[in-house]
Each structure stands twice: as structure tokens, then as C-alpha cells.
Short mmCIF file of C-alpha atoms in Angstrom, two decimals:
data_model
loop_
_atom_site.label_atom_id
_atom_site.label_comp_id
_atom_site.label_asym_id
_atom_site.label_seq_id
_atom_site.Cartn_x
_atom_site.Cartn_y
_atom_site.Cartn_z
CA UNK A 22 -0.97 0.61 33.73
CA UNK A 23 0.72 2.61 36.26
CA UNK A 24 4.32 1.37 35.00
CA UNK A 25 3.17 4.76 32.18
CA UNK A 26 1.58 6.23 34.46
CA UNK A 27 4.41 8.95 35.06
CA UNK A 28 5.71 9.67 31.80
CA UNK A 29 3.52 12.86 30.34
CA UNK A 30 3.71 10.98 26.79
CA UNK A 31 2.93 7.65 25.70
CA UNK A 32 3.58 6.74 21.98
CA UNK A 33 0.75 4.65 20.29
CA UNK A 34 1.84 2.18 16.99
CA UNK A 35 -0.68 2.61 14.81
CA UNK A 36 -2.51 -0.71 15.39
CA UNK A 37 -3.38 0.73 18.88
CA UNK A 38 -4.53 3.98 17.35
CA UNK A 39 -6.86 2.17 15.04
CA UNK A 40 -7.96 -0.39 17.48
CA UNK A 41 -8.95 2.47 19.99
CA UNK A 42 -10.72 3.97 16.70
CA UNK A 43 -12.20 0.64 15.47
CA UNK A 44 -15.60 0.95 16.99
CA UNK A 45 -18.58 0.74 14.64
CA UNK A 46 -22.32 1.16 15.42
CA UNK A 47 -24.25 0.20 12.71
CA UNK A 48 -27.73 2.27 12.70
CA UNK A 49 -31.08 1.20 12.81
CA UNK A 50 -30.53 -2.08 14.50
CA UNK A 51 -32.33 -3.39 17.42
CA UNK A 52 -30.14 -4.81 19.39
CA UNK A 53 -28.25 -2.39 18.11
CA UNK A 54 -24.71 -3.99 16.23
CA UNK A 55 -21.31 -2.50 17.17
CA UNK A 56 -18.43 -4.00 15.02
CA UNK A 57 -14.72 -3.49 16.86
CA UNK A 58 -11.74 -5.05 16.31
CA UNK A 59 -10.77 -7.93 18.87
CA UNK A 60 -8.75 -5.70 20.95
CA UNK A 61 -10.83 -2.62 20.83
CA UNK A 62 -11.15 -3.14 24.70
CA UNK A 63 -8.16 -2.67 25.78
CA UNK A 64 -6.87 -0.14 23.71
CA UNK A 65 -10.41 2.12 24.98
CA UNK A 66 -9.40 0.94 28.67
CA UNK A 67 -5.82 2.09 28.23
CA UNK A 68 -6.55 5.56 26.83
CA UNK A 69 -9.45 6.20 29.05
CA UNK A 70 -6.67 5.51 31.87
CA UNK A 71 -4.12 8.45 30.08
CA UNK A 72 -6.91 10.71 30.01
CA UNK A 73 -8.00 10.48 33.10
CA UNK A 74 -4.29 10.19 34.28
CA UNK A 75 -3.52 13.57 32.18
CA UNK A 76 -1.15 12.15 30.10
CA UNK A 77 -1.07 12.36 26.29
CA UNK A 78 -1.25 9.77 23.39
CA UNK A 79 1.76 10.50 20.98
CA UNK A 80 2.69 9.61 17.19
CA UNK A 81 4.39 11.06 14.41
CA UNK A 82 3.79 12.64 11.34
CA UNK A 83 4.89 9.46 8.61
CA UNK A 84 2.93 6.88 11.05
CA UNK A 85 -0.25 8.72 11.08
CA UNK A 86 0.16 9.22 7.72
CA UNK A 87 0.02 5.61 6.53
CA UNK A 88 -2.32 4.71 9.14
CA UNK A 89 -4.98 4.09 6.01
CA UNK A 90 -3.12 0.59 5.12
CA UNK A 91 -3.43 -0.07 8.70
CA UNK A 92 -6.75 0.24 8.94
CA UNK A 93 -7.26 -1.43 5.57
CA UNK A 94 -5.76 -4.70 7.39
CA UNK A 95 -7.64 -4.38 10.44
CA UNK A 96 -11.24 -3.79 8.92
CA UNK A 97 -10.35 -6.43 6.10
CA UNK A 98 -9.39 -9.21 8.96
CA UNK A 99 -12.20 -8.43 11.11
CA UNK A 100 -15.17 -8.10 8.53
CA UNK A 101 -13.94 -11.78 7.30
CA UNK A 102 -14.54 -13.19 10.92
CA UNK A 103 -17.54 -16.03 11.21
CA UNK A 104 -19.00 -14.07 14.34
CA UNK A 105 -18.75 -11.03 12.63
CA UNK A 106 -20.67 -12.49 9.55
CA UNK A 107 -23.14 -14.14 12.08
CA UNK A 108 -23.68 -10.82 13.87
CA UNK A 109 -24.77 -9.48 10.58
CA UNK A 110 -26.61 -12.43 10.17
CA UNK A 111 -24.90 -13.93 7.40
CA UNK A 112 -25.86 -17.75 6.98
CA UNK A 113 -22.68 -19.84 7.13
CA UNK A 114 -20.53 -19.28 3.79
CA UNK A 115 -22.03 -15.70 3.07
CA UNK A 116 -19.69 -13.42 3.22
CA UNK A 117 -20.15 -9.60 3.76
CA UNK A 118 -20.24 -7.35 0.93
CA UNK A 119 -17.45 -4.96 -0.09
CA UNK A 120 -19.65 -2.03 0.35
CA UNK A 121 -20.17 -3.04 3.88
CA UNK A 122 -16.36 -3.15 4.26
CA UNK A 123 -16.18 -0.20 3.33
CA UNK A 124 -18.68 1.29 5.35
CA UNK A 125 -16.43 0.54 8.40
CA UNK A 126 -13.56 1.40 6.42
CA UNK A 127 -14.51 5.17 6.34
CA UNK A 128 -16.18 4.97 10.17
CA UNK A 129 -13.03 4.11 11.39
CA UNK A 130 -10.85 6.28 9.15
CA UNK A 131 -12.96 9.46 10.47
CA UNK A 132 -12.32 8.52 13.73
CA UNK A 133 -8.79 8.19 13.19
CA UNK A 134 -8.83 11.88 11.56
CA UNK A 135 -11.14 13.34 14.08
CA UNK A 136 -8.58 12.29 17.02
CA UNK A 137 -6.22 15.36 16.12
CA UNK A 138 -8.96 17.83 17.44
CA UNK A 139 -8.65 15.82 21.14
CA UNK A 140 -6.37 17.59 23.30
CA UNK A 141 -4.95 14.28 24.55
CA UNK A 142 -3.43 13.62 21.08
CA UNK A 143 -0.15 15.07 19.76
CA UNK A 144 1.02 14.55 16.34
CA UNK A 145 5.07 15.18 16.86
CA UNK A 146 5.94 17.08 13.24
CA UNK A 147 9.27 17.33 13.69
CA UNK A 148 10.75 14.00 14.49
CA UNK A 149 13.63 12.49 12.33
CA UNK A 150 14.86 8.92 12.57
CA UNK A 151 18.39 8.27 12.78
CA UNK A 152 19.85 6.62 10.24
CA UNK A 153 22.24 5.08 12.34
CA UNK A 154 19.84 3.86 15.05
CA UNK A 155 17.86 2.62 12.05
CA UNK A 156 20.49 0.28 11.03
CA UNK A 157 21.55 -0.72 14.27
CA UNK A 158 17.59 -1.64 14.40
CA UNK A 159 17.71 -3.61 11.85
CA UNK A 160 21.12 -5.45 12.95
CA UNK A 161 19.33 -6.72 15.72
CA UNK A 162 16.31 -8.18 14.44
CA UNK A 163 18.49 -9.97 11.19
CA UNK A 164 20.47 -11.43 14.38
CA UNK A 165 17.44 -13.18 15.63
CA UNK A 166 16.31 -16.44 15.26
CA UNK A 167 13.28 -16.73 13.06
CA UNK A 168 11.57 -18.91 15.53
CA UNK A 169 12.39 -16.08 18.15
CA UNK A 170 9.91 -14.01 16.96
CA UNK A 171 6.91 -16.60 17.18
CA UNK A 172 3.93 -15.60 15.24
CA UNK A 173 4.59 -12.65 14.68
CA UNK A 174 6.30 -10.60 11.79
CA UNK A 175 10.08 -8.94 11.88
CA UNK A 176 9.40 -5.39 12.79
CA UNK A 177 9.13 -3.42 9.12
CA UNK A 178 10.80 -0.10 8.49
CA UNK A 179 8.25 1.80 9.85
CA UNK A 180 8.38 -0.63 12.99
CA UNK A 181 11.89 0.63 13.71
CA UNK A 182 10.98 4.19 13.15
CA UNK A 183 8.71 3.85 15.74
CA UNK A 184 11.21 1.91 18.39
CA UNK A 185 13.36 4.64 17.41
CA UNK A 186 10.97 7.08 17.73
CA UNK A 187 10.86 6.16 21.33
CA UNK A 188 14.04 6.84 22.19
CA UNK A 189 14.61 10.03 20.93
CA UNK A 190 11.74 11.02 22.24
CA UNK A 191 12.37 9.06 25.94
CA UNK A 192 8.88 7.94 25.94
CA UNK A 193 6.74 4.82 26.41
CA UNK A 194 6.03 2.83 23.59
CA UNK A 195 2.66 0.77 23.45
CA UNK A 196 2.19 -1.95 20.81
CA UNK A 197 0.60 -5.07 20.03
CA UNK A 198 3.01 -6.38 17.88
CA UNK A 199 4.86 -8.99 19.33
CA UNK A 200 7.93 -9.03 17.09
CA UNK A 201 8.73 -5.63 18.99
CA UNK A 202 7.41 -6.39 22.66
CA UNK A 203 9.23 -9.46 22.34
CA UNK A 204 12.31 -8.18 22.25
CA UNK A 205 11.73 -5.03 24.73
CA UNK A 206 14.51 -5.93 27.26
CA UNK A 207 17.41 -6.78 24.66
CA UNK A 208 16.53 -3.68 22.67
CA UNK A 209 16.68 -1.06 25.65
CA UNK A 210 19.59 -3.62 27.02
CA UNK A 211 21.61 -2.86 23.62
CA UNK A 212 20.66 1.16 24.19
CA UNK A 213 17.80 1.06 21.22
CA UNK A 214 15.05 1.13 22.75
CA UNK A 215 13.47 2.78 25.38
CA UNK A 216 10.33 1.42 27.38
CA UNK A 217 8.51 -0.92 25.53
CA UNK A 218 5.25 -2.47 26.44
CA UNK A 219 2.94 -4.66 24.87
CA UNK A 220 -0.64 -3.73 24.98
CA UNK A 221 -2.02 -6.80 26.36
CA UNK A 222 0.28 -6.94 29.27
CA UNK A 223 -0.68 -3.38 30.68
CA UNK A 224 -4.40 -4.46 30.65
CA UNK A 225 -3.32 -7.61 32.57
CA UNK B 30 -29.85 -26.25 -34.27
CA UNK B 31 -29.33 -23.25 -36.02
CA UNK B 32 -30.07 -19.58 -35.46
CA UNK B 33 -29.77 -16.57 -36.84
CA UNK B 34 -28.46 -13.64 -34.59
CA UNK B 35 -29.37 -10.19 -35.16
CA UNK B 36 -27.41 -7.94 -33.90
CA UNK B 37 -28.02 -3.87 -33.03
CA UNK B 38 -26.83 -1.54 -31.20
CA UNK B 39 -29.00 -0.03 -28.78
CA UNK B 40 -27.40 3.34 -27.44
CA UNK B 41 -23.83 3.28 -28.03
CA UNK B 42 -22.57 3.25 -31.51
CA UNK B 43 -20.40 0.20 -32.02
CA UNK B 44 -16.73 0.31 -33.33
CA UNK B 45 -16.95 -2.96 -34.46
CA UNK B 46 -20.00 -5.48 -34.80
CA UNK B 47 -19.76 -9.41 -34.13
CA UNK B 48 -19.88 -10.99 -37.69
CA UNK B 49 -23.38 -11.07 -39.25
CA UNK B 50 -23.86 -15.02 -39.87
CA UNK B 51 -25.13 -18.13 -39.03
CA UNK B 52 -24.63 -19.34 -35.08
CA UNK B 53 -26.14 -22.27 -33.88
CA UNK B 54 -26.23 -23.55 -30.27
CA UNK B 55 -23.42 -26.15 -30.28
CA UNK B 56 -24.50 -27.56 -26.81
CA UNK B 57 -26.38 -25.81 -23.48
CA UNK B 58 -23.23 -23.84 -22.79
CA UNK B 59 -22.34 -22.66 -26.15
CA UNK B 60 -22.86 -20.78 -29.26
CA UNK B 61 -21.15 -21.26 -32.19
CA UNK B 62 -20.70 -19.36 -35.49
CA UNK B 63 -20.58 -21.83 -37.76
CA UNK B 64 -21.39 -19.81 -41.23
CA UNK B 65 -18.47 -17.32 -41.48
CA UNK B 66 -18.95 -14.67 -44.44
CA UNK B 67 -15.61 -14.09 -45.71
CA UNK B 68 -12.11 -16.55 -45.38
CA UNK B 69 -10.69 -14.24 -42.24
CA UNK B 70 -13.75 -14.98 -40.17
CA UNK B 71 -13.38 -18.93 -40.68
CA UNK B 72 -12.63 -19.70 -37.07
CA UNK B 73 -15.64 -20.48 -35.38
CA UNK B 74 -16.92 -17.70 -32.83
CA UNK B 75 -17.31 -19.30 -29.73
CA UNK B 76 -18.75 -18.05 -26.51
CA UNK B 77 -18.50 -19.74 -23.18
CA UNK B 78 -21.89 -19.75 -22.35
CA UNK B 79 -23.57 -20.38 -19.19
CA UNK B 80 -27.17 -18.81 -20.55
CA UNK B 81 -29.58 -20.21 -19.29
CA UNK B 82 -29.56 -22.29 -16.02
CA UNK B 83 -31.18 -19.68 -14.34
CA UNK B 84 -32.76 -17.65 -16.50
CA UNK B 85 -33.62 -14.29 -14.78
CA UNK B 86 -33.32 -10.85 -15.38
CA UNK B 87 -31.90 -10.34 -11.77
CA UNK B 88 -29.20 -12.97 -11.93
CA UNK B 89 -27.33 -12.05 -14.98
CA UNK B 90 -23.95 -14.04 -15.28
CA UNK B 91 -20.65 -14.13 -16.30
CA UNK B 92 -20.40 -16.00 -19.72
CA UNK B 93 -17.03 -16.21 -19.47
CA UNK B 94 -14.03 -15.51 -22.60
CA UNK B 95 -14.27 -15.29 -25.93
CA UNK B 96 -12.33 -17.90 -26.99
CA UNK B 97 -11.44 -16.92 -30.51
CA UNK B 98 -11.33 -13.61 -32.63
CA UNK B 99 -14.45 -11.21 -31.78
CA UNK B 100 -13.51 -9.75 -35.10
CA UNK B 101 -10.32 -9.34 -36.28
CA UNK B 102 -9.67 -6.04 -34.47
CA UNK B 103 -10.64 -7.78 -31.05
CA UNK B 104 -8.11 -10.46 -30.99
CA UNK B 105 -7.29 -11.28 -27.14
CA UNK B 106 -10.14 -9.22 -25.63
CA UNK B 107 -12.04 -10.79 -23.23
CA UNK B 108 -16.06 -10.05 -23.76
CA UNK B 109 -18.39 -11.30 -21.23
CA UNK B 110 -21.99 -11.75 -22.30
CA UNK B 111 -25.11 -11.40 -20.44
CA UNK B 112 -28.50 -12.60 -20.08
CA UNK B 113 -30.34 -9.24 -19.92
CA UNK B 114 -33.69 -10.56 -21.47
CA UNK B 115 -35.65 -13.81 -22.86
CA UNK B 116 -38.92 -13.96 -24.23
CA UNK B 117 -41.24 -17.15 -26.26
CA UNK B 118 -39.36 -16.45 -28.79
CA UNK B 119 -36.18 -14.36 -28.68
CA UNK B 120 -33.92 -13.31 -25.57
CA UNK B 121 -31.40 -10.63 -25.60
CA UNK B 122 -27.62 -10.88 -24.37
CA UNK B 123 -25.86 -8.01 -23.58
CA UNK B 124 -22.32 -8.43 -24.10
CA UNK B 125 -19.65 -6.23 -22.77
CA UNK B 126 -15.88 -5.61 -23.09
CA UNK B 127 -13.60 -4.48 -20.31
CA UNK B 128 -11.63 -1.43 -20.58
CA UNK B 129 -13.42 0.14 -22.84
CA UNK B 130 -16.98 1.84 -22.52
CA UNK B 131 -19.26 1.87 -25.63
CA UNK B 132 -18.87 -1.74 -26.45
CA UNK B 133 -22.36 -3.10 -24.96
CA UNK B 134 -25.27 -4.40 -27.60
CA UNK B 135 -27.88 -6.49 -27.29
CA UNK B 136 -28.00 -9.61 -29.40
CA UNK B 137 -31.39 -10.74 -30.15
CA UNK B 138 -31.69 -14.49 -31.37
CA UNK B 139 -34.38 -16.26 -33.36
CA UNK B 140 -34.51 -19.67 -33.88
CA UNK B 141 -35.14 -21.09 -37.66
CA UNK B 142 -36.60 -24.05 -36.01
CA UNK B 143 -38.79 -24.72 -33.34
CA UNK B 144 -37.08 -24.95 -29.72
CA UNK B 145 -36.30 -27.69 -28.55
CA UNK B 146 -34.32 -27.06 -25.79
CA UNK B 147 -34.18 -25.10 -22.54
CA UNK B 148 -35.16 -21.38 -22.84
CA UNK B 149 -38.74 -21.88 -23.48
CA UNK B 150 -39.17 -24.17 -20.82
CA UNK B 151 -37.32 -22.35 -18.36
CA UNK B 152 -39.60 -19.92 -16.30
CA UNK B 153 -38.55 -16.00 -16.75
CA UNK B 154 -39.45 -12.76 -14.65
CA UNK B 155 -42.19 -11.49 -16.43
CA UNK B 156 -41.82 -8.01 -14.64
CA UNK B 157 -38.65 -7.79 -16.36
CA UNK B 158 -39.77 -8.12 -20.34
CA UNK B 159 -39.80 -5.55 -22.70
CA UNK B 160 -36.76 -5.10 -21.64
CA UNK B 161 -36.25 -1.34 -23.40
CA UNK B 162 -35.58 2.31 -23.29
CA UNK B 163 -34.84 3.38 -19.89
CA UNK B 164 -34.58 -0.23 -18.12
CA UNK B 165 -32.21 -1.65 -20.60
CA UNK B 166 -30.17 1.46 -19.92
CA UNK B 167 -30.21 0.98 -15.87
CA UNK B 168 -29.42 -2.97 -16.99
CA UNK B 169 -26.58 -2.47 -19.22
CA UNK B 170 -25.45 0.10 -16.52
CA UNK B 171 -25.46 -2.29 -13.51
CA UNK B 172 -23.93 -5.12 -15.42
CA UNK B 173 -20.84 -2.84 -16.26
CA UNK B 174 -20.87 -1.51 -12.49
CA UNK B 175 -20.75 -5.24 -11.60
CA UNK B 176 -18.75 -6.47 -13.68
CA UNK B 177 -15.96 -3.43 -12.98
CA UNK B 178 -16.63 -4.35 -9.01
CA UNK B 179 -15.76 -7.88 -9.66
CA UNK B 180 -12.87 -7.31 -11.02
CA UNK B 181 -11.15 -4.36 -8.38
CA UNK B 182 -12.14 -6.93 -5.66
CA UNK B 183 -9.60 -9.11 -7.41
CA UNK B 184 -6.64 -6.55 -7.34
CA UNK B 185 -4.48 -7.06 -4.59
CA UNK B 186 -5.79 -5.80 -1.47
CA UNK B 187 -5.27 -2.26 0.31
CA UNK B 188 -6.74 0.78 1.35
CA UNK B 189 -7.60 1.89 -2.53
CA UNK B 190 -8.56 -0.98 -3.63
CA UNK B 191 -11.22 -1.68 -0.99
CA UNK B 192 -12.44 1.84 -2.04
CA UNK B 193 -12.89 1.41 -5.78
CA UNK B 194 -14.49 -1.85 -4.86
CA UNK B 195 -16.70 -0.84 -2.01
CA UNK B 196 -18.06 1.99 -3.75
CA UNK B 197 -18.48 0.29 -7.43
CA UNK B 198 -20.55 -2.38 -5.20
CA UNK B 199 -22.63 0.05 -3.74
CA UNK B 200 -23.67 1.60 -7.09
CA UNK B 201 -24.11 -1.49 -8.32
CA UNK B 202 -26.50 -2.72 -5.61
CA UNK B 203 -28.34 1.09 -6.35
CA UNK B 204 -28.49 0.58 -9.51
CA UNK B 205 -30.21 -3.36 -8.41
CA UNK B 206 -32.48 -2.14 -6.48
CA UNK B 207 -34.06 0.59 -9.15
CA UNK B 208 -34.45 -2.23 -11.32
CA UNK B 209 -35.93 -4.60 -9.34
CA UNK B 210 -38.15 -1.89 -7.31
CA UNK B 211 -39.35 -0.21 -11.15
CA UNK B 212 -37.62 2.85 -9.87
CA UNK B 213 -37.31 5.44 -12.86
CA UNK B 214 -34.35 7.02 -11.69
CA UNK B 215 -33.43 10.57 -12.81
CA UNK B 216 -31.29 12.09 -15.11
CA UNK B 217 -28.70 13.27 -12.60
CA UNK B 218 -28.35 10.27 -10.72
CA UNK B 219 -28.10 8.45 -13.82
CA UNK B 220 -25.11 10.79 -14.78
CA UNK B 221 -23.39 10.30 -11.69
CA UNK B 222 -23.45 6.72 -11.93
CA UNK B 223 -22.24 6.72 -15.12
CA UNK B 224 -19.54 9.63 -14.48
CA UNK B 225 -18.56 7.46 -11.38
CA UNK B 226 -18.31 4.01 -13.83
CA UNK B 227 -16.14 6.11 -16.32
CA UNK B 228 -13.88 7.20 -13.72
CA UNK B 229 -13.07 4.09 -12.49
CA UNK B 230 -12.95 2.50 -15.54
CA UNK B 231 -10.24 4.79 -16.11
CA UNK B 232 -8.25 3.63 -13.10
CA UNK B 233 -8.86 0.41 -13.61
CA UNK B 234 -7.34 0.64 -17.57
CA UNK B 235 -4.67 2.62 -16.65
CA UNK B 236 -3.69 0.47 -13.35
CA UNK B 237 -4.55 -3.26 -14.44
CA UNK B 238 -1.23 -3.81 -15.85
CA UNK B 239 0.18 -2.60 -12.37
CA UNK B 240 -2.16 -3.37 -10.16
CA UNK B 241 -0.24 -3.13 -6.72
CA UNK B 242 0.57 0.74 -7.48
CA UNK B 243 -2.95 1.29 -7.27
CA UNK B 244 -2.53 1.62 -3.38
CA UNK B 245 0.15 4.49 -3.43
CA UNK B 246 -1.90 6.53 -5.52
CA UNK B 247 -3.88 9.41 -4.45
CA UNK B 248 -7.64 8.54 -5.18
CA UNK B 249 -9.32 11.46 -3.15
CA UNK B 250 -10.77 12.77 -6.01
CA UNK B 251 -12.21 9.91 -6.81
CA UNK B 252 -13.19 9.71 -2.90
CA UNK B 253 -14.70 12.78 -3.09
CA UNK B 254 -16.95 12.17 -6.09
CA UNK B 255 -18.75 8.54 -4.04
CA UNK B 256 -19.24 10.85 -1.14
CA UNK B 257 -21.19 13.20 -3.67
CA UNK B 258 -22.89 10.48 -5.52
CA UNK B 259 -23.82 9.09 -2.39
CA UNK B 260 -25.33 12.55 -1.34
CA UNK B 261 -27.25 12.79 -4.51
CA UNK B 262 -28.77 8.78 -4.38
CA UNK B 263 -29.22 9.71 -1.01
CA UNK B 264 -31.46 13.00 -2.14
CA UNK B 265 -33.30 11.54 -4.96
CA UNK B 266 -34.17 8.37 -2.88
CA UNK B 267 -32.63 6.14 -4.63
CA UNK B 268 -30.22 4.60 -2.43
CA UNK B 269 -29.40 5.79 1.35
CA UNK B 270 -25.66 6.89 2.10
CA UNK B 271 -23.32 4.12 2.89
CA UNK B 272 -23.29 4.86 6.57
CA UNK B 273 -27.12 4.61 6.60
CA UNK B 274 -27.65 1.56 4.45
CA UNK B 275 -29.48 -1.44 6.20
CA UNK B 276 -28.17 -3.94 8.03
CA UNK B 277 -29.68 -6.47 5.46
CA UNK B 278 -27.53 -4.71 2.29
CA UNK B 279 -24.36 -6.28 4.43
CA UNK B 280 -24.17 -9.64 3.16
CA UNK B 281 -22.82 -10.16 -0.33
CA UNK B 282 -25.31 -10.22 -3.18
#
């Protein structure tokens, strides 16, 4: 953590905004049930660390925007889990309703709204990718080999925005996606990037 | 064996009534018209039936398609039927039509002959017969909610979608629990539900030929009228808000 620890920014993607978000108490239950997303942990453990360190969490305007879908993915993957189910107490092959879904659907979406009123969160309104940059972006990841990038997905448009995103801006970016951490050296190498880190590794 | 269906509408007028005629029950999963009035209506009637292997008020099912014309006008539409009722000697179906809203009836059957075969020997929730009035309007209600669930939770998935579904299943499972609790729901609450239905019956009409648009659309006003439903099931005791519903509504019904 302390390789961020001097930059006054640090950009989020918007799976580590909704990860630090995705954390769901259900009421009324004894034990009481909290339903987060598998790396809820570390993205809480990182931000408490910025806060504390009195640094801010950045995005921009068309990320935050479409951060619905992305919590739409990560609600939808997590409610489907078995231990999820189980936690619920769902015998095996029962699935949870939509309804519940969508319960922690709109839990985590407030959260997500409500972190504008934190001090520690900045919304940049005024950012503009290059369209250059953009394409040079893209350049690069078409040059790759497919079985470069693992598991993981080639960075989408709004992927690049965000690499870009952190250059113009010269800060830190923080992501879990590891089509983008991947390929953090040879990005900043090429002048594309600047410091990128995966999410995982800073907890480590 | 041959029957002889009687058909009426209930609450909603009708634009076009199933053929008056002879059916008979052309095996345990079917029903066959078999007595068509005039030359147009000569193809057999058909319904994919799945009646009555459970036989409960609180498990209605999908019959499935209409595999030939419903009518002349109603060539193509799919009509699912429903067990909504069965008694010694008559049961009810109510059958519905996607995409359109007044097109539930019930269907009451009675046999020419003496039965021979499944219905009377299958047992039945006696809480749930007469089914009439009031709780045949909650039931046709909640099979339309269902029904309209079931089919957004097919659409391709994304933030929208998940909301239209989400939300039709919790009225649905509102709607449920009235029935099977005896709750006489109120006016207002009944509204809502229904204004709810009708707006997302709209969506769903206008959208099922293109369903993946449905997630760049703006549905907040649609957002905002669950939240107030949810306020007013939520007043009336009905149902509890989403964010207060227990832990045992989570699994799927």
C-alpha cells in the first residue's frame, strides 16, 4: 500500500468502487447475514488505508455513470454462488429469488450514490479522453496475444478511458482486472499508462 | 370422454371468446375441441395441458402454447392456461394471453359422463374453493404478475432487467401471500399492483421484440413507482419493503 501512499489521488475502476460498496446486511437475522462480494475485503482495507492516509478515491463522470451494469454483474455473480445460497439457507439446487437479487441490487447501488457526500471521494467532471491515446490503447491490446491476457477479458472502451484517464490525470490506477494490471509495465513502458496496480497485489 | 366447456368472462370483457363447442380430454395432458361450429374453426383446439398433476390452488402452472388458432383473430398468440380452481364436479382454468391485459376468463368444465379419470381423485385445497369475487381477482392478478416475472427473467440480463424482474417477483410473492394468508387486501394496494402490472406490461410489449435495448433505457419512473408500491404494501401490511423482507422470502418460490 505505501507504493500510493504519496500520490494525493488514487483512481478506483469501477469494480473496486462497487466491491468497496458491495456489503449487505440482511435484517432480522440471528447470526446476523452480511452478503459481499469476494473481494469486498480488500477493497474496505485499501480505502480505509487512503482515508486514514488523507488521500482521495478518484473517478470520472462516464465511469460512475455506468457503474449500474457493474453492479448488475457483480450482485448477479455473487447471489448465484452455492455458499451464498447456503448462507441463505437454500437446500442444494434452490436458487435465490429475483426479488432477493434485487434487494442487494438497490443496497449496493445506494451505497454507490451515497459515496459522493464522503469527502474522500471526487468525481473529476471535466476529464476528456484523447482520442489519440485511445487508439494507441487499443493498438496495444489488438497486438497481444490472446493467451497473454489469461482469464481475463481485453480491456473494453471504457477500460481504456480509464488507463487513459490515469495519465492525464498522473495518478494511480487501482483495478482488479487483470487484462489491464497485466500489462502495467508495457503500457507505462510505451508512455500510456501511468501507475497501474492491481488490487490484490497492494493487499499482499 | 367428452365435455362441454362453458365459458364466461368474469371481470374483463373479452374481445374474442374460445369457440363455444364440444372439447373432450384427448389424454391427461390435453384438451381437445373436437366439435367445431362452423368450417373455419375445423382445426382442432388444442391446449398443452399439464392440469392436473398437482392440483392446487397455490401451484398454478404453465400449460404451455396454444398450438393451433385460438380463434381466427388469435393466430400465433401464445395463451397459457391455469389451474385457478377444481371442485367434485367442475374446475376453473384461467387462461391468459401475453401482451395484452383483458384477455383472462375462467373456463368452467362439466363432464357429460361420469369421471373417470384424475381430477376427482386428486386431493384439492379446500381453503381455496369458491374460488370468486375478490379471490379470483387477487388469483388472476398473481398469475399475470407471475407469468410477466417469468418472462423479464428470461430477457437478457442487466441492470433493468433485474429490476422489472425483481420487482414483478416481489408483487407476485405479495400478491401469494394475501391469498394464501385470506388477506382481503384493499382497494389501493390492489390498484397499485395492477397500475405496476400495466406498466410493465407495457415495457415488456414495447421491448420484447428488442429485448437487449431494454438496458439503455431510462426506467426510473418505473423505479420510482416499486419504491411507492412498496411503501404502500408496506403501510397496509400487506407485504414489508424489499429491504425488510425475511430472510426466508430469499429462496425462489
Amino acid at each position: 500500500m505505501q507504493r500510493i501512499a504519496e500520490s494525493a489521488f488514487v483512481a478506483y475502476d469501477s469494480n473496486c468502487l462497487v466491491y468497496y460498496c458491495f456489503l449487505v446486511e440482511i435484517p432480522e437475522t440471528t447470526p446476523r447475514i452480511c452478503v459481499k462480494a469476494i473481494y469486498t475485503p480488500q477493497a474496505r482495507s485499501l480505502t480505509e488505508f487512503i482515508i486514514s492516509n488523507g488521500q482521495k478515491i478518484i473517478t470520472f463522470t462516464r465511469a460512475y455513470d455506468e457503474l449500474r451494469e457493474c453492479i448488475y454483474a457483480a450482485v448477479t455473480e455473487r447471489m448465484t454462488h452455492r455458499d451464498i445460497e447456503a448462507l441463505y439457507g437454500c437446500e442444494y439446487g434452490v436458487h435465490l429469488s429475483d426479488k432477493e437479487k434485487l434487494r442487494v441490487l438497490t443496497s449496493v447501488e445506494k451505497k454507490v450514490r451515497k459515496l459522493q457526500n464522503n469527502s474522500w471521494f471526487v468525481i473529476d467532471k471535466t476529464f476528456v479522453p484523447n482520442a489519440d491515446e485511445l487508439r494507441k490503447i487499443e493498438a496495444f491490446f489488438a497486438s497481444q496475444k490472446p493467451e497473454d491476457f489469461g482469464t481475463s477479458m481485453i480491456p473494453s472502451p471504457m477500460d481504456r478511458e480509464f488507463i487513459n484517464f490515469g495519465l492525464t490525470k498522473t495518478v494511480p490506477l487501482i483495478t482488479n482486472d487483470g487484462g489491464i494490471s497485466k500489462f502495467a509495465r508495457q503500457l507505462q513502458g510505451q508512455g500510456l499508462a501511468y501507475r497501474i496496480f492491481n488490487l490484490l497485489e497492494l493487499n499482499s | 370422454m367428452d365435455y362441454d366447456f362453458e365459458f364466461e368472462s368474469k371481470t374483463f370483457p373479452l374481445r374474442s371468446m374460445p369457440p363455444r363447442g364440444r372439447y373432450s380430454i384427448s389424454g391427461q395432458d390435453s384438451i381437445t375441441r373436437t366439435l367445431p361450429r362452423t368450417v373455419e374453426e375445423q382445426k382442432p383446439c388444442q391446449l398443452g395441458l399439464n392440469l392436473f398433476s398437482r392440483g392446487k390452488l397455490s401451484e398454478e402452472r404453465s400449460l404451455g402454447d396454444i398450438n393451433d388458432k385460438w380463434g381466427s383473430t388469435h393466430s400465433g398468440v401464445t395463451i397459457f392456461a391455469y389451474l385457478a380452481n377444481k371442485a367434485a364436479d367442475a374446475f376453473s382454468l384461467i387462461v391468459s394471453r401475453r401482451s395484452e391485459m383483458y384477455t383472462y376468463m375462467t373456463c368452467r368444465v362439466r363432464a357429460d359422463e361420469a369421471y373417470p379419470w384424475p381430477f376427482t381423485t386428486l386431493p384439492y385445497s379446500s381453503q381455496s374453493y369458491p374460488l370468486t369475487g375478490h379471490a379470483l381477482s387477487l388469483e388472476v392478478l398473481y398469475v399475470q404478475l407471475r407469468e410477466l416475472h417469468q418472462e423479464f427473467s428470461q430477457w437478457p440480463g442487466s441492470y433493468n432487467q433485474l429490476l422489472l424482474a425483481g420487482s414483478l417477483d416481489y408483487c407476485a410473492s405479495a400478491v401469494k401471500k394475501a391469498i394464501t394468508t385470506h388477506t382481503v387486501i384493499s382497494e389501493p394496494v390492489v390498484y397499485s399492483l395492477r397500475d405496476y402490472y400495466t406498466a410493465c406490461l407495457s415495457l415488456f410489449s414495447q421491448y420484447n421484440d428488442f429485448k437487449t435495448t431494454i438496458r439503455r433505457i431510462n426506467l426510473q419512473s418505473i423505479s420510482d413507482k416499486f419504491e411507492s408500491l412498496q411503501d404502500i404494501c408496506s403501510i397496509q401490511a400487506v407485504y414489508p419493503r424489499l429491504e425488510e423482507l425475511d430472510i426466508s422470502d430469499g429462496p425462489s418460490e
